[in-house]
Amino acid sequence: MIKTVFKPRRKSAKTRADIQAEEAAELERLKALRAQKELAAFGTELKRSPGALSTKETWWCQQYQWLKGQGYLLRPRYAPDWVPSWEASKRDPLACEDGQVMRFGRIMDATRLSDGLYVSLKVIKKSEHPHEAEIGRYFMKDELASDPRNHCVPFLDVLSVPSEDDTQIIVMPLLLDFTKLPFDTFGEVVELLRQLFEGLLFMHKHCVAHCDCMWMNVMMDAKDIYVEPYHPVKLHMKRDFSGHASYRTRTQRPPKYYIIDFGLSRQYDANDENPLEYPVLGGDKTVPEFQNNMDVPLNPFPTDVYYLGNIVREQFLNINTGFEFLKPLVDDMVQDDPSKRPTMEQAVERFDSIRRSLSTWKLRSRVTARDEGPFEHMYRGAAHWRRRIGFIVSRVSAIPRLPQ
C-alpha cells in the first residue's frame, strides 16, 4: 500500500490568481458591510482585538445551548463560559485553536453528538431562499439519496431557529472546497469532472436547474484524504491545532464531490419542455445571456451547462497545461448562444467518449501549472514519479473511483 502523505505547500502568488482575487474581493466586501453596520449602530467602527468574537459569531454563541439540545456541539470558542486560552498563556491568539475567526458568518461547523460526525451548519432566510430546503430535502428521498449519480450535498437535518420564524439552519456534512488540495494526476481531474457532469445531469433529469453552479459551489468530502481531521478555519492545521495537517493524494483516497447551495435553484414540471425564468445573477458573472437584457425570461438549463463548462475552463484549461483534449467540449458548453450549447445529457456522452479515449499514461501523468518554475517542476516531478511507480506496481487504477 502506498503511504505517501503531503505536507501543505505554499502556493505561488500567481497560481489561481483570478480565484484569489475573487476571494479577496469577497472578504473586502464583507468587511465593508460590517463596518457600515457598526457605523450605523454605534457611530464609529469597532476595533476588535485579535481573536475576539465577531458580530456574526456572537449570534452563534446565542444558539450554543439550543444547538447542543438538538444534538450539535459547536467548538469551545462559542460556549457561554468560554475563556480565551491565550489570556493565561500570553500566546498569540492566532496561534490558538480557539482564536480562529469564522470567515463567513452564515456558515458554522459543529460535531454531531450521536456519532461524532463533523458537520456544517448553514443559516438561511426562508423569505430570501424559499426553495433551498425544499430542493435539498427532495434529493434526500430514499430512492434518490441511495443513487450513486446523486451528487447533491446531503441535507442531514433542517432546524427551525426558536423566536426567528424566518430562519432555518441546514445541517450538512463538513465539506472542503475542491480547489484547496492539489490535483496530482489527470486521472484525478477526470474523476472530478465525471462526478460533476453526472451530478448536474442527475439534477436536470429530475427537472431541477441549479442556477448557480460555479466553482465555489463544488465541494468534496475530504475526511479520508486527511491523515487526521483538519481545522475548518485553518485547513493546514490539525483540528486541535497540535500540528500541521497532512493529507494523501486523491488517487490514494478517492473523494466524493458534491454540488452545494440550492438558494437559486428551481424545480419545474416534467411536462414543461421549455421552462422560462428571469435571470438571477449567481457567483459567476460571465454568463453571456445575462450581459445585456435582464428582463427577458430564459431557459435556465443551458445556463447550467455554461456554468459547468466555465468551471473546467477557469480551473483547468486556463491555469494548467495538457488539458487541450477537453477544449472542443468546453468551447461548445460556453458558447454565447444558449441554444447552441449541448444539453447535459449530450455533454455527458461526449465527456465519456473523451474519457475512454485517454491512455493510462496520460491519466497517470502529473497536472502541471502553467506558471510552474523549472526547480518546482523538477522537485514535484521526482516526487510524482515515486508515487506513480508505486501505483503501477500496486495496480492502483489510473482513474480513482469511489468504493462501491
mmCIF file of C-alpha atoms in Angstrom:
data_model
loop_
_atom_site.group_PDB
_atom_site.id
_atom_site.type_symbol
_atom_site.label_atom_id
_atom_site.label_comp_id
_atom_site.label_asym_id
_atom_site.label_seq_id
_atom_site.Cartn_x
_atom_site.Cartn_y
_atom_site.Cartn_z
ATOM 1 C CA MET A 1 0.000 0.000 0.000
ATOM 2 C CA ILE A 2 1.281 3.453 -0.863
ATOM 3 C CA LYS A 3 1.760 5.536 2.286
ATOM 4 C CA THR A 4 2.874 8.821 0.777
ATOM 5 C CA VAL A 5 1.421 11.836 2.541
ATOM 6 C CA PHE A 6 1.832 15.500 1.772
ATOM 7 C CA LYS A 7 2.586 18.449 3.902
ATOM 8 C CA PRO A 8 0.719 21.620 2.944
ATOM 9 C CA ARG A 9 2.621 23.739 0.436
ATOM 10 C CA ARG A 10 2.546 27.427 -0.087
ATOM 11 C CA LYS A 11 1.039 28.195 -3.480
ATOM 12 C CA SER A 12 2.785 30.524 -5.861
ATOM 13 C CA ALA A 13 1.374 34.035 -5.798
ATOM 14 C CA LYS A 14 0.468 33.702 -9.456
ATOM 15 C CA THR A 15 -1.242 30.376 -9.163
ATOM 16 C CA ARG A 16 -5.028 30.693 -9.417
ATOM 17 C CA ALA A 17 -4.614 34.464 -9.365
ATOM 18 C CA ASP A 18 -8.119 35.092 -10.583
ATOM 19 C CA ILE A 19 -9.601 32.862 -7.878
ATOM 20 C CA GLN A 20 -7.563 34.502 -5.151
ATOM 21 C CA ALA A 21 -8.678 37.907 -6.388
ATOM 22 C CA GLU A 22 -12.320 36.834 -6.185
ATOM 23 C CA GLU A 23 -11.873 35.558 -2.632
ATOM 24 C CA ALA A 24 -10.068 38.731 -1.567
ATOM 25 C CA ALA A 25 -12.765 40.900 -3.113
ATOM 26 C CA GLU A 26 -15.491 38.953 -1.297
ATOM 27 C CA LEU A 27 -13.683 39.340 2.023
ATOM 28 C CA GLU A 28 -13.270 43.078 1.479
ATOM 29 C CA ARG A 29 -16.949 43.371 0.619
ATOM 30 C CA LEU A 30 -17.910 41.602 3.845
ATOM 31 C CA LYS A 31 -15.550 43.779 5.883
ATOM 32 C CA ALA A 32 -17.003 46.923 4.326
ATOM 33 C CA LEU A 33 -20.552 45.733 5.011
ATOM 34 C CA ARG A 34 -19.696 45.008 8.636
ATOM 35 C CA ALA A 35 -18.090 48.446 9.008
ATOM 36 C CA GLN A 36 -21.226 50.107 7.592
ATOM 37 C CA LYS A 37 -23.445 48.268 10.106
ATOM 38 C CA GLU A 38 -21.204 49.222 13.003
ATOM 39 C CA LEU A 39 -21.090 52.832 11.885
ATOM 40 C CA ALA A 40 -24.887 52.954 11.716
ATOM 41 C CA ALA A 41 -25.301 51.300 15.107
ATOM 42 C CA PHE A 42 -22.529 52.867 17.138
ATOM 43 C CA GLY A 43 -21.462 55.963 15.215
ATOM 44 C CA THR A 44 -17.974 54.523 14.863
ATOM 45 C CA GLU A 45 -16.306 51.396 13.592
ATOM 46 C CA LEU A 46 -15.487 48.987 16.412
ATOM 47 C CA LYS A 47 -11.879 47.947 16.911
ATOM 48 C CA ARG A 48 -11.572 44.280 17.739
ATOM 49 C CA SER A 49 -8.615 42.677 19.391
ATOM 50 C CA PRO A 50 -7.117 39.628 17.635
ATOM 51 C CA GLY A 51 -9.176 36.503 18.245
ATOM 52 C CA ALA A 52 -12.200 38.369 19.606
ATOM 53 C CA LEU A 53 -15.661 37.216 18.609
ATOM 54 C CA SER A 54 -17.081 38.917 15.541
ATOM 55 C CA THR A 55 -20.628 40.271 15.426
ATOM 56 C CA LYS A 56 -21.844 37.299 13.389
ATOM 57 C CA GLU A 57 -20.108 34.819 15.663
ATOM 58 C CA THR A 58 -21.995 36.278 18.608
ATOM 59 C CA TRP A 59 -25.247 35.058 17.043
ATOM 60 C CA TRP A 60 -23.869 31.523 17.023
ATOM 61 C CA CYS A 61 -22.875 31.861 20.676
ATOM 62 C CA GLN A 62 -26.500 32.646 21.443
ATOM 63 C CA GLN A 63 -27.548 29.388 19.752
ATOM 64 C CA TYR A 64 -24.950 27.219 21.545
ATOM 65 C CA GLN A 65 -27.196 25.605 24.181
ATOM 66 C CA TRP A 66 -30.156 25.198 21.841
ATOM 67 C CA LEU A 67 -27.971 23.540 19.177
ATOM 68 C CA LYS A 68 -26.496 21.250 21.823
ATOM 69 C CA GLY A 69 -30.019 20.235 22.738
ATOM 70 C CA GLN A 70 -30.656 19.456 19.051
ATOM 71 C CA GLY A 71 -27.593 17.199 19.014
ATOM 72 C CA TYR A 72 -24.938 19.515 17.571
ATOM 73 C CA LEU A 73 -21.954 20.816 19.541
ATOM 74 C CA LEU A 74 -20.124 23.975 18.478
ATOM 75 C CA ARG A 75 -16.406 24.406 19.168
ATOM 76 C CA PRO A 76 -15.387 25.669 22.670
ATOM 77 C CA ARG A 77 -14.948 29.199 21.307
ATOM 78 C CA TYR A 78 -18.728 29.578 21.117
ATOM 79 C CA ALA A 79 -19.604 28.145 24.539
ATOM 80 C CA PRO A 80 -21.274 30.509 27.044
ATOM 81 C CA ASP A 81 -18.436 30.003 29.560
ATOM 82 C CA TRP A 82 -15.598 30.384 27.042
ATOM 83 C CA VAL A 83 -12.417 31.945 28.382
ATOM 84 C CA PRO A 84 -9.824 32.648 25.646
ATOM 85 C CA SER A 85 -6.922 30.244 26.102
ATOM 86 C CA TRP A 86 -4.332 32.885 25.263
ATOM 87 C CA GLU A 87 -5.239 35.155 28.163
ATOM 88 C CA ALA A 88 -3.432 32.953 30.673
ATOM 89 C CA SER A 89 -0.631 31.785 28.385
ATOM 90 C CA LYS A 90 0.051 35.142 26.688
ATOM 91 C CA ARG A 91 0.240 33.298 23.366
ATOM 92 C CA ASP A 92 -0.659 34.880 20.057
ATOM 93 C CA PRO A 93 -4.453 34.382 19.636
ATOM 94 C CA LEU A 94 -3.927 33.452 16.006
ATOM 95 C CA ALA A 95 -1.755 30.537 17.121
ATOM 96 C CA CYS A 96 -4.551 29.135 19.315
ATOM 97 C CA GLU A 97 -7.361 26.866 18.189
ATOM 98 C CA ASP A 98 -9.987 28.999 19.896
ATOM 99 C CA GLY A 99 -8.597 32.184 18.348
ATOM 100 C CA GLN A 100 -9.722 31.314 14.815
ATOM 101 C CA VAL A 101 -12.468 33.610 13.500
ATOM 102 C CA MET A 102 -15.011 32.233 11.022
ATOM 103 C CA ARG A 103 -14.741 33.962 7.664
ATOM 104 C CA PHE A 104 -18.404 33.735 6.728
ATOM 105 C CA GLY A 105 -20.996 34.271 9.429
ATOM 106 C CA ARG A 106 -23.740 32.201 7.841
ATOM 107 C CA ILE A 107 -21.633 29.008 7.853
ATOM 108 C CA MET A 108 -20.521 27.255 11.032
ATOM 109 C CA ASP A 109 -19.012 23.863 11.802
ATOM 110 C CA ALA A 110 -20.130 21.537 14.586
ATOM 111 C CA THR A 111 -19.906 17.968 15.832
ATOM 112 C CA ARG A 112 -22.940 15.684 15.736
ATOM 113 C CA LEU A 113 -23.170 14.289 19.237
ATOM 114 C CA SER A 114 -24.783 10.998 18.234
ATOM 115 C CA ASP A 115 -21.776 9.727 16.265
ATOM 116 C CA GLY A 116 -19.020 12.382 16.314
ATOM 117 C CA LEU A 117 -19.519 13.330 12.663
ATOM 118 C CA TYR A 118 -18.192 16.771 11.771
ATOM 119 C CA VAL A 119 -20.946 18.778 10.107
ATOM 120 C CA SER A 120 -21.525 22.174 8.561
ATOM 121 C CA LEU A 121 -24.391 24.432 9.648
ATOM 122 C CA LYS A 122 -25.775 26.928 7.154
ATOM 123 C CA VAL A 123 -28.184 29.716 8.099
ATOM 124 C CA ILE A 124 -30.801 30.654 5.509
ATOM 125 C CA LYS A 125 -33.722 33.063 5.429
ATOM 126 C CA LYS A 126 -36.841 31.412 4.054
ATOM 127 C CA SER A 127 -38.037 34.746 2.669
ATOM 128 C CA GLU A 128 -34.839 35.093 0.617
ATOM 129 C CA HIS A 129 -34.379 31.468 -0.474
ATOM 130 C CA PRO A 130 -37.777 29.763 -0.148
ATOM 131 C CA HIS A 131 -36.844 26.725 -2.275
ATOM 132 C CA GLU A 132 -33.428 25.780 -0.831
ATOM 133 C CA ALA A 133 -34.562 23.470 1.963
ATOM 134 C CA GLU A 134 -37.319 22.006 -0.199
ATOM 135 C CA ILE A 135 -34.955 21.076 -3.047
ATOM 136 C CA GLY A 136 -32.320 19.711 -0.690
ATOM 137 C CA ARG A 137 -34.907 17.522 1.029
ATOM 138 C CA TYR A 138 -36.198 16.331 -2.343
ATOM 139 C CA PHE A 139 -32.798 14.853 -3.208
ATOM 140 C CA MET A 140 -32.692 13.156 0.212
ATOM 141 C CA LYS A 141 -35.643 10.886 -0.605
ATOM 142 C CA ASP A 142 -34.625 7.263 -0.173
ATOM 143 C CA GLU A 143 -34.683 6.321 -3.840
ATOM 144 C CA LEU A 144 -32.641 9.413 -4.775
ATOM 145 C CA ALA A 145 -30.245 9.545 -1.810
ATOM 146 C CA SER A 146 -29.088 5.978 -2.494
ATOM 147 C CA ASP A 147 -28.464 6.657 -6.204
ATOM 148 C CA PRO A 148 -24.671 6.909 -6.842
ATOM 149 C CA ARG A 149 -25.355 9.517 -9.545
ATOM 150 C CA ASN A 150 -26.726 11.887 -6.924
ATOM 151 C CA HIS A 151 -24.038 14.458 -6.078
ATOM 152 C CA CYS A 152 -26.303 16.954 -4.324
ATOM 153 C CA VAL A 153 -24.984 17.761 -0.871
ATOM 154 C CA PRO A 154 -26.910 15.683 1.708
ATOM 155 C CA PHE A 155 -29.269 17.629 3.962
ATOM 156 C CA LEU A 156 -28.868 15.710 7.220
ATOM 157 C CA ASP A 157 -31.290 17.940 9.099
ATOM 158 C CA VAL A 158 -33.199 21.216 8.758
ATOM 159 C CA LEU A 159 -33.670 23.108 12.017
ATOM 160 C CA SER A 160 -36.084 25.964 12.708
ATOM 161 C CA VAL A 161 -34.473 28.584 14.954
ATOM 162 C CA PRO A 162 -36.568 29.485 18.027
ATOM 163 C CA SER A 163 -38.007 33.023 18.046
ATOM 164 C CA GLU A 164 -36.810 33.571 14.472
ATOM 165 C CA ASP A 165 -39.629 32.367 12.257
ATOM 166 C CA ASP A 166 -37.816 33.241 9.035
ATOM 167 C CA THR A 167 -34.550 31.500 9.947
ATOM 168 C CA GLN A 168 -33.564 27.911 9.291
ATOM 169 C CA ILE A 169 -30.293 26.038 9.795
ATOM 170 C CA ILE A 170 -29.398 23.380 7.256
ATOM 171 C CA VAL A 171 -27.138 20.609 8.577
ATOM 172 C CA MET A 172 -24.758 19.082 6.032
ATOM 173 C CA PRO A 173 -21.531 17.041 6.153
ATOM 174 C CA LEU A 174 -18.406 19.145 6.664
ATOM 175 C CA LEU A 175 -17.006 19.545 3.156
ATOM 176 C CA LEU A 176 -13.944 21.162 1.607
ATOM 177 C CA ASP A 177 -13.599 23.475 -1.401
ATOM 178 C CA PHE A 178 -12.393 21.154 -4.170
ATOM 179 C CA THR A 179 -9.560 23.532 -5.129
ATOM 180 C CA LYS A 180 -7.931 23.598 -1.667
ATOM 181 C CA LEU A 181 -5.850 20.456 -2.226
ATOM 182 C CA PRO A 182 -3.687 19.959 -5.332
ATOM 183 C CA PHE A 183 -4.578 17.541 -8.112
ATOM 184 C CA ASP A 184 -1.744 15.084 -8.656
ATOM 185 C CA THR A 185 -2.773 13.410 -11.926
ATOM 186 C CA PHE A 186 -5.022 13.910 -14.931
ATOM 187 C CA GLY A 187 -6.925 10.839 -13.796
ATOM 188 C CA GLU A 188 -7.883 12.639 -10.589
ATOM 189 C CA VAL A 189 -9.243 15.600 -12.570
ATOM 190 C CA VAL A 190 -11.105 13.297 -14.957
ATOM 191 C CA GLU A 191 -12.824 11.631 -11.993
ATOM 192 C CA LEU A 192 -13.810 15.020 -10.542
ATOM 193 C CA LEU A 193 -15.354 16.041 -13.858
ATOM 194 C CA ARG A 194 -17.071 12.683 -14.312
ATOM 195 C CA GLN A 195 -18.801 13.152 -10.964
ATOM 196 C CA LEU A 196 -19.736 16.776 -11.698
ATOM 197 C CA PHE A 197 -21.124 16.023 -15.160
ATOM 198 C CA GLU A 198 -23.007 13.039 -13.741
ATOM 199 C CA GLY A 199 -24.315 15.071 -10.802
ATOM 200 C CA LEU A 200 -25.602 18.007 -12.838
ATOM 201 C CA LEU A 201 -27.254 15.645 -15.317
ATOM 202 C CA PHE A 202 -28.922 13.898 -12.374
ATOM 203 C CA MET A 203 -30.379 17.227 -11.243
ATOM 204 C CA HIS A 204 -31.566 18.051 -14.764
ATOM 205 C CA LYS A 205 -33.208 14.641 -15.164
ATOM 206 C CA HIS A 206 -35.238 15.496 -12.086
ATOM 207 C CA CYS A 207 -36.199 18.837 -13.619
ATOM 208 C CA VAL A 208 -34.033 20.892 -11.251
ATOM 209 C CA ALA A 209 -31.888 23.722 -12.578
ATOM 210 C CA HIS A 210 -29.126 24.702 -10.174
ATOM 211 C CA CYS A 211 -28.840 28.291 -11.484
ATOM 212 C CA ASP A 212 -25.541 28.974 -9.653
ATOM 213 C CA CYS A 213 -23.295 26.021 -10.462
ATOM 214 C CA MET A 214 -19.980 27.867 -10.271
ATOM 215 C CA TRP A 215 -16.649 26.689 -8.845
ATOM 216 C CA MET A 216 -17.298 27.847 -5.266
ATOM 217 C CA ASN A 217 -20.393 25.616 -5.174
ATOM 218 C CA VAL A 218 -18.405 22.447 -5.805
ATOM 219 C CA MET A 219 -17.093 20.729 -2.687
ATOM 220 C CA MET A 220 -15.543 17.410 -1.725
ATOM 221 C CA ASP A 221 -15.699 15.096 1.250
ATOM 222 C CA ALA A 222 -12.030 15.205 2.322
ATOM 223 C CA LYS A 223 -12.237 13.387 5.645
ATOM 224 C CA ASP A 224 -10.496 10.294 4.247
ATOM 225 C CA ILE A 225 -7.834 12.269 2.391
ATOM 226 C CA TYR A 226 -6.528 13.899 5.555
ATOM 227 C CA VAL A 227 -4.481 11.682 7.859
ATOM 228 C CA GLU A 228 -6.098 13.429 10.842
ATOM 229 C CA PRO A 229 -9.104 15.794 10.946
ATOM 230 C CA TYR A 230 -8.305 19.281 9.637
ATOM 231 C CA HIS A 231 -9.335 22.534 11.249
ATOM 232 C CA PRO A 232 -12.368 24.077 9.479
ATOM 233 C CA VAL A 233 -10.862 27.604 9.519
ATOM 234 C CA LYS A 234 -7.140 26.870 9.126
ATOM 235 C CA LEU A 235 -7.065 23.936 6.766
ATOM 236 C CA HIS A 236 -3.306 23.422 7.058
ATOM 237 C CA MET A 237 -3.669 22.716 10.795
ATOM 238 C CA LYS A 238 -5.000 19.698 12.652
ATOM 239 C CA ARG A 239 -8.405 20.257 14.198
ATOM 240 C CA ASP A 240 -6.926 20.531 17.710
ATOM 241 C CA PHE A 241 -4.073 22.772 16.472
ATOM 242 C CA SER A 242 -1.490 20.254 17.691
ATOM 243 C CA GLY A 243 0.417 20.446 14.403
ATOM 244 C CA HIS A 244 0.155 20.707 10.650
ATOM 245 C CA ALA A 245 -2.398 18.542 8.874
ATOM 246 C CA SER A 246 -1.021 16.010 6.389
ATOM 247 C CA TYR A 247 -3.013 14.628 3.506
ATOM 248 C CA ARG A 248 -2.854 11.938 0.872
ATOM 249 C CA THR A 249 -3.471 12.148 -2.864
ATOM 250 C CA ARG A 250 -6.925 11.743 -4.364
ATOM 251 C CA THR A 251 -5.644 8.574 -6.028
ATOM 252 C CA GLN A 252 -4.897 7.079 -2.617
ATOM 253 C CA ARG A 253 -8.193 8.195 -1.084
ATOM 254 C CA PRO A 254 -10.766 8.992 -3.794
ATOM 255 C CA PRO A 255 -13.216 11.647 -2.552
ATOM 256 C CA LYS A 256 -16.848 12.129 -3.452
ATOM 257 C CA TYR A 257 -17.636 15.536 -4.926
ATOM 258 C CA TYR A 258 -20.823 17.436 -4.188
ATOM 259 C CA ILE A 259 -22.795 20.281 -5.710
ATOM 260 C CA ILE A 260 -23.942 22.654 -2.968
ATOM 261 C CA ASP A 261 -26.076 25.774 -2.445
ATOM 262 C CA PHE A 262 -29.612 25.459 -3.836
ATOM 263 C CA GLY A 263 -30.558 29.026 -2.891
ATOM 264 C CA LEU A 264 -31.233 29.991 -6.512
ATOM 265 C CA SER A 265 -32.276 26.526 -7.734
ATOM 266 C CA ARG A 266 -35.687 25.816 -9.213
ATOM 267 C CA GLN A 267 -37.645 22.659 -9.930
ATOM 268 C CA TYR A 268 -40.040 22.544 -12.875
ATOM 269 C CA ASP A 269 -42.887 20.395 -14.074
ATOM 270 C CA ALA A 270 -41.682 17.414 -16.089
ATOM 271 C CA ASN A 271 -44.143 18.322 -18.859
ATOM 272 C CA ASP A 272 -42.639 21.801 -19.278
ATOM 273 C CA GLU A 273 -40.186 21.328 -22.151
ATOM 274 C CA ASN A 274 -39.015 24.937 -22.155
ATOM 275 C CA PRO A 275 -39.253 26.437 -18.653
ATOM 276 C CA LEU A 276 -38.515 30.152 -18.527
ATOM 277 C CA GLU A 277 -37.012 32.105 -15.651
ATOM 278 C CA TYR A 278 -35.920 35.709 -15.346
ATOM 279 C CA PRO A 279 -32.123 35.829 -14.987
ATOM 280 C CA VAL A 280 -30.812 35.787 -11.431
ATOM 281 C CA LEU A 281 -27.134 36.580 -11.044
ATOM 282 C CA GLY A 282 -25.177 33.965 -9.118
ATOM 283 C CA GLY A 283 -21.480 33.894 -8.327
ATOM 284 C CA ASP A 284 -20.325 33.580 -11.943
ATOM 285 C CA LYS A 285 -20.988 36.960 -13.550
ATOM 286 C CA THR A 286 -19.713 35.949 -17.018
ATOM 287 C CA VAL A 287 -22.891 34.279 -18.355
ATOM 288 C CA PRO A 288 -23.252 35.654 -21.918
ATOM 289 C CA GLU A 289 -27.069 35.749 -21.926
ATOM 290 C CA PHE A 290 -27.057 37.867 -18.748
ATOM 291 C CA GLN A 291 -24.826 40.609 -20.136
ATOM 292 C CA ASN A 292 -27.440 42.635 -21.997
ATOM 293 C CA ASN A 293 -31.144 42.334 -21.185
ATOM 294 C CA MET A 294 -32.068 41.005 -17.740
ATOM 295 C CA ASP A 295 -35.791 41.483 -18.401
ATOM 296 C CA VAL A 296 -36.168 38.568 -20.812
ATOM 297 C CA PRO A 297 -37.033 35.172 -19.267
ATOM 298 C CA LEU A 298 -34.702 32.359 -20.340
ATOM 299 C CA ASN A 299 -34.442 28.599 -20.039
ATOM 300 C CA PRO A 300 -32.070 28.071 -17.053
ATOM 301 C CA PHE A 301 -30.836 24.629 -18.091
ATOM 302 C CA PRO A 302 -28.453 25.827 -20.869
ATOM 303 C CA THR A 303 -27.116 28.371 -18.371
ATOM 304 C CA ASP A 304 -26.225 25.489 -16.038
ATOM 305 C CA VAL A 305 -24.286 23.937 -18.919
ATOM 306 C CA TYR A 306 -22.363 27.200 -19.297
ATOM 307 C CA TYR A 307 -21.571 27.325 -15.581
ATOM 308 C CA LEU A 308 -20.087 23.823 -15.620
ATOM 309 C CA GLY A 309 -18.141 24.438 -18.809
ATOM 310 C CA ASN A 310 -16.730 27.621 -17.316
ATOM 311 C CA ILE A 311 -15.551 25.713 -14.230
ATOM 312 C CA VAL A 312 -13.485 23.461 -16.483
ATOM 313 C CA ARG A 313 -12.198 26.421 -18.481
ATOM 314 C CA GLU A 314 -11.208 28.592 -15.498
ATOM 315 C CA GLN A 315 -9.960 25.891 -13.128
ATOM 316 C CA PHE A 316 -8.085 23.663 -15.569
ATOM 317 C CA LEU A 317 -7.723 24.858 -19.160
ATOM 318 C CA ASN A 318 -6.613 28.381 -18.262
ATOM 319 C CA ILE A 319 -4.162 27.608 -15.459
ATOM 320 C CA ASN A 320 -2.733 24.166 -16.312
ATOM 321 C CA THR A 321 -1.095 22.575 -19.329
ATOM 322 C CA GLY A 322 -2.216 19.373 -21.029
ATOM 323 C CA PHE A 323 -5.992 19.742 -20.901
ATOM 324 C CA GLU A 324 -6.419 20.530 -24.585
ATOM 325 C CA PHE A 325 -8.389 17.284 -25.007
ATOM 326 C CA LEU A 326 -11.279 18.981 -23.192
ATOM 327 C CA LYS A 327 -11.251 22.206 -25.179
ATOM 328 C CA PRO A 328 -13.699 21.270 -28.000
ATOM 329 C CA LEU A 329 -16.332 20.159 -25.485
ATOM 330 C CA VAL A 330 -15.781 23.167 -23.213
ATOM 331 C CA ASP A 331 -15.920 25.577 -26.151
ATOM 332 C CA ASP A 332 -19.346 24.201 -27.060
ATOM 333 C CA MET A 333 -20.579 24.381 -23.464
ATOM 334 C CA VAL A 334 -19.657 28.072 -23.116
ATOM 335 C CA GLN A 335 -20.966 29.307 -26.464
ATOM 336 C CA ASP A 336 -22.589 32.746 -26.352
ATOM 337 C CA ASP A 337 -25.823 31.424 -27.847
ATOM 338 C CA PRO A 338 -27.530 29.172 -25.257
ATOM 339 C CA SER A 339 -29.434 27.314 -27.974
ATOM 340 C CA LYS A 340 -26.146 26.079 -29.462
ATOM 341 C CA ARG A 341 -24.860 24.548 -26.253
ATOM 342 C CA PRO A 342 -25.196 20.793 -25.759
ATOM 343 C CA THR A 343 -27.684 19.512 -23.211
ATOM 344 C CA MET A 344 -26.167 17.927 -20.116
ATOM 345 C CA GLU A 345 -27.062 14.514 -21.498
ATOM 346 C CA GLN A 346 -25.109 15.278 -24.681
ATOM 347 C CA ALA A 347 -22.242 16.753 -22.658
ATOM 348 C CA VAL A 348 -22.019 13.605 -20.526
ATOM 349 C CA GLU A 349 -21.965 11.390 -23.617
ATOM 350 C CA ARG A 350 -19.160 13.432 -25.174
ATOM 351 C CA PHE A 351 -17.196 13.538 -21.927
ATOM 352 C CA ASP A 352 -17.479 9.759 -21.502
ATOM 353 C CA SER A 353 -16.163 9.322 -25.037
ATOM 354 C CA ILE A 354 -13.215 11.609 -24.270
ATOM 355 C CA ARG A 355 -12.520 9.773 -21.012
ATOM 356 C CA ARG A 356 -12.432 6.391 -22.745
ATOM 357 C CA SER A 357 -10.002 7.710 -25.360
ATOM 358 C CA LEU A 358 -7.360 8.749 -22.819
ATOM 359 C CA SER A 359 -4.400 6.430 -22.364
ATOM 360 C CA THR A 360 -3.308 5.123 -18.988
ATOM 361 C CA TRP A 361 -0.045 7.018 -19.485
ATOM 362 C CA LYS A 362 -1.940 10.283 -19.863
ATOM 363 C CA LEU A 363 -4.198 9.593 -16.906
ATOM 364 C CA ARG A 364 -1.221 8.843 -14.642
ATOM 365 C CA SER A 365 0.655 11.957 -15.807
ATOM 366 C CA ARG A 366 1.125 14.876 -13.434
ATOM 367 C CA VAL A 367 -1.027 18.015 -13.572
ATOM 368 C CA THR A 368 1.328 20.943 -14.162
ATOM 369 C CA ALA A 369 0.516 24.612 -13.638
ATOM 370 C CA ARG A 370 1.348 26.992 -16.473
ATOM 371 C CA ASP A 371 3.368 29.193 -14.116
ATOM 372 C CA GLU A 372 5.372 26.332 -12.591
ATOM 373 C CA GLY A 373 9.083 27.193 -12.498
ATOM 374 C CA PRO A 374 11.889 24.779 -13.511
ATOM 375 C CA PHE A 375 13.001 23.990 -9.937
ATOM 376 C CA GLU A 376 9.433 23.332 -8.785
ATOM 377 C CA HIS A 377 8.853 21.259 -11.921
ATOM 378 C CA MET A 378 11.876 19.066 -11.166
ATOM 379 C CA TYR A 379 11.067 18.679 -7.465
ATOM 380 C CA ARG A 380 7.411 17.847 -7.907
ATOM 381 C CA GLY A 381 8.124 15.679 -10.909
ATOM 382 C CA ALA A 382 10.514 13.473 -8.917
ATOM 383 C CA ALA A 383 8.002 13.052 -6.074
ATOM 384 C CA HIS A 384 5.254 12.278 -8.591
ATOM 385 C CA TRP A 385 7.297 9.553 -10.280
ATOM 386 C CA ARG A 386 7.941 7.825 -6.958
ATOM 387 C CA ARG A 387 4.196 7.686 -6.336
ATOM 388 C CA ARG A 388 3.458 6.748 -9.924
ATOM 389 C CA ILE A 389 5.756 3.736 -9.906
ATOM 390 C CA GLY A 390 4.199 2.573 -6.649
ATOM 391 C CA PHE A 391 0.692 2.868 -8.093
ATOM 392 C CA ILE A 392 1.680 0.902 -11.195
ATOM 393 C CA VAL A 393 3.270 -1.871 -9.129
ATOM 394 C CA SER A 394 0.231 -1.980 -6.825
ATOM 395 C CA ARG A 395 -2.127 -1.865 -9.824
ATOM 396 C CA VAL A 396 -3.962 1.157 -8.476
ATOM 397 C CA SER A 397 -6.461 2.460 -11.040
ATOM 398 C CA ALA A 398 -5.311 5.453 -13.097
ATOM 399 C CA ILE A 399 -8.781 6.948 -12.573
ATOM 400 C CA PRO A 400 -9.526 6.812 -8.837
ATOM 401 C CA ARG A 401 -13.040 5.600 -8.237
ATOM 402 C CA LEU A 402 -15.144 5.589 -5.088
ATOM 403 C CA PRO A 403 -15.605 2.204 -3.400
ATOM 404 C CA GLN A 404 -18.933 0.681 -4.378
#
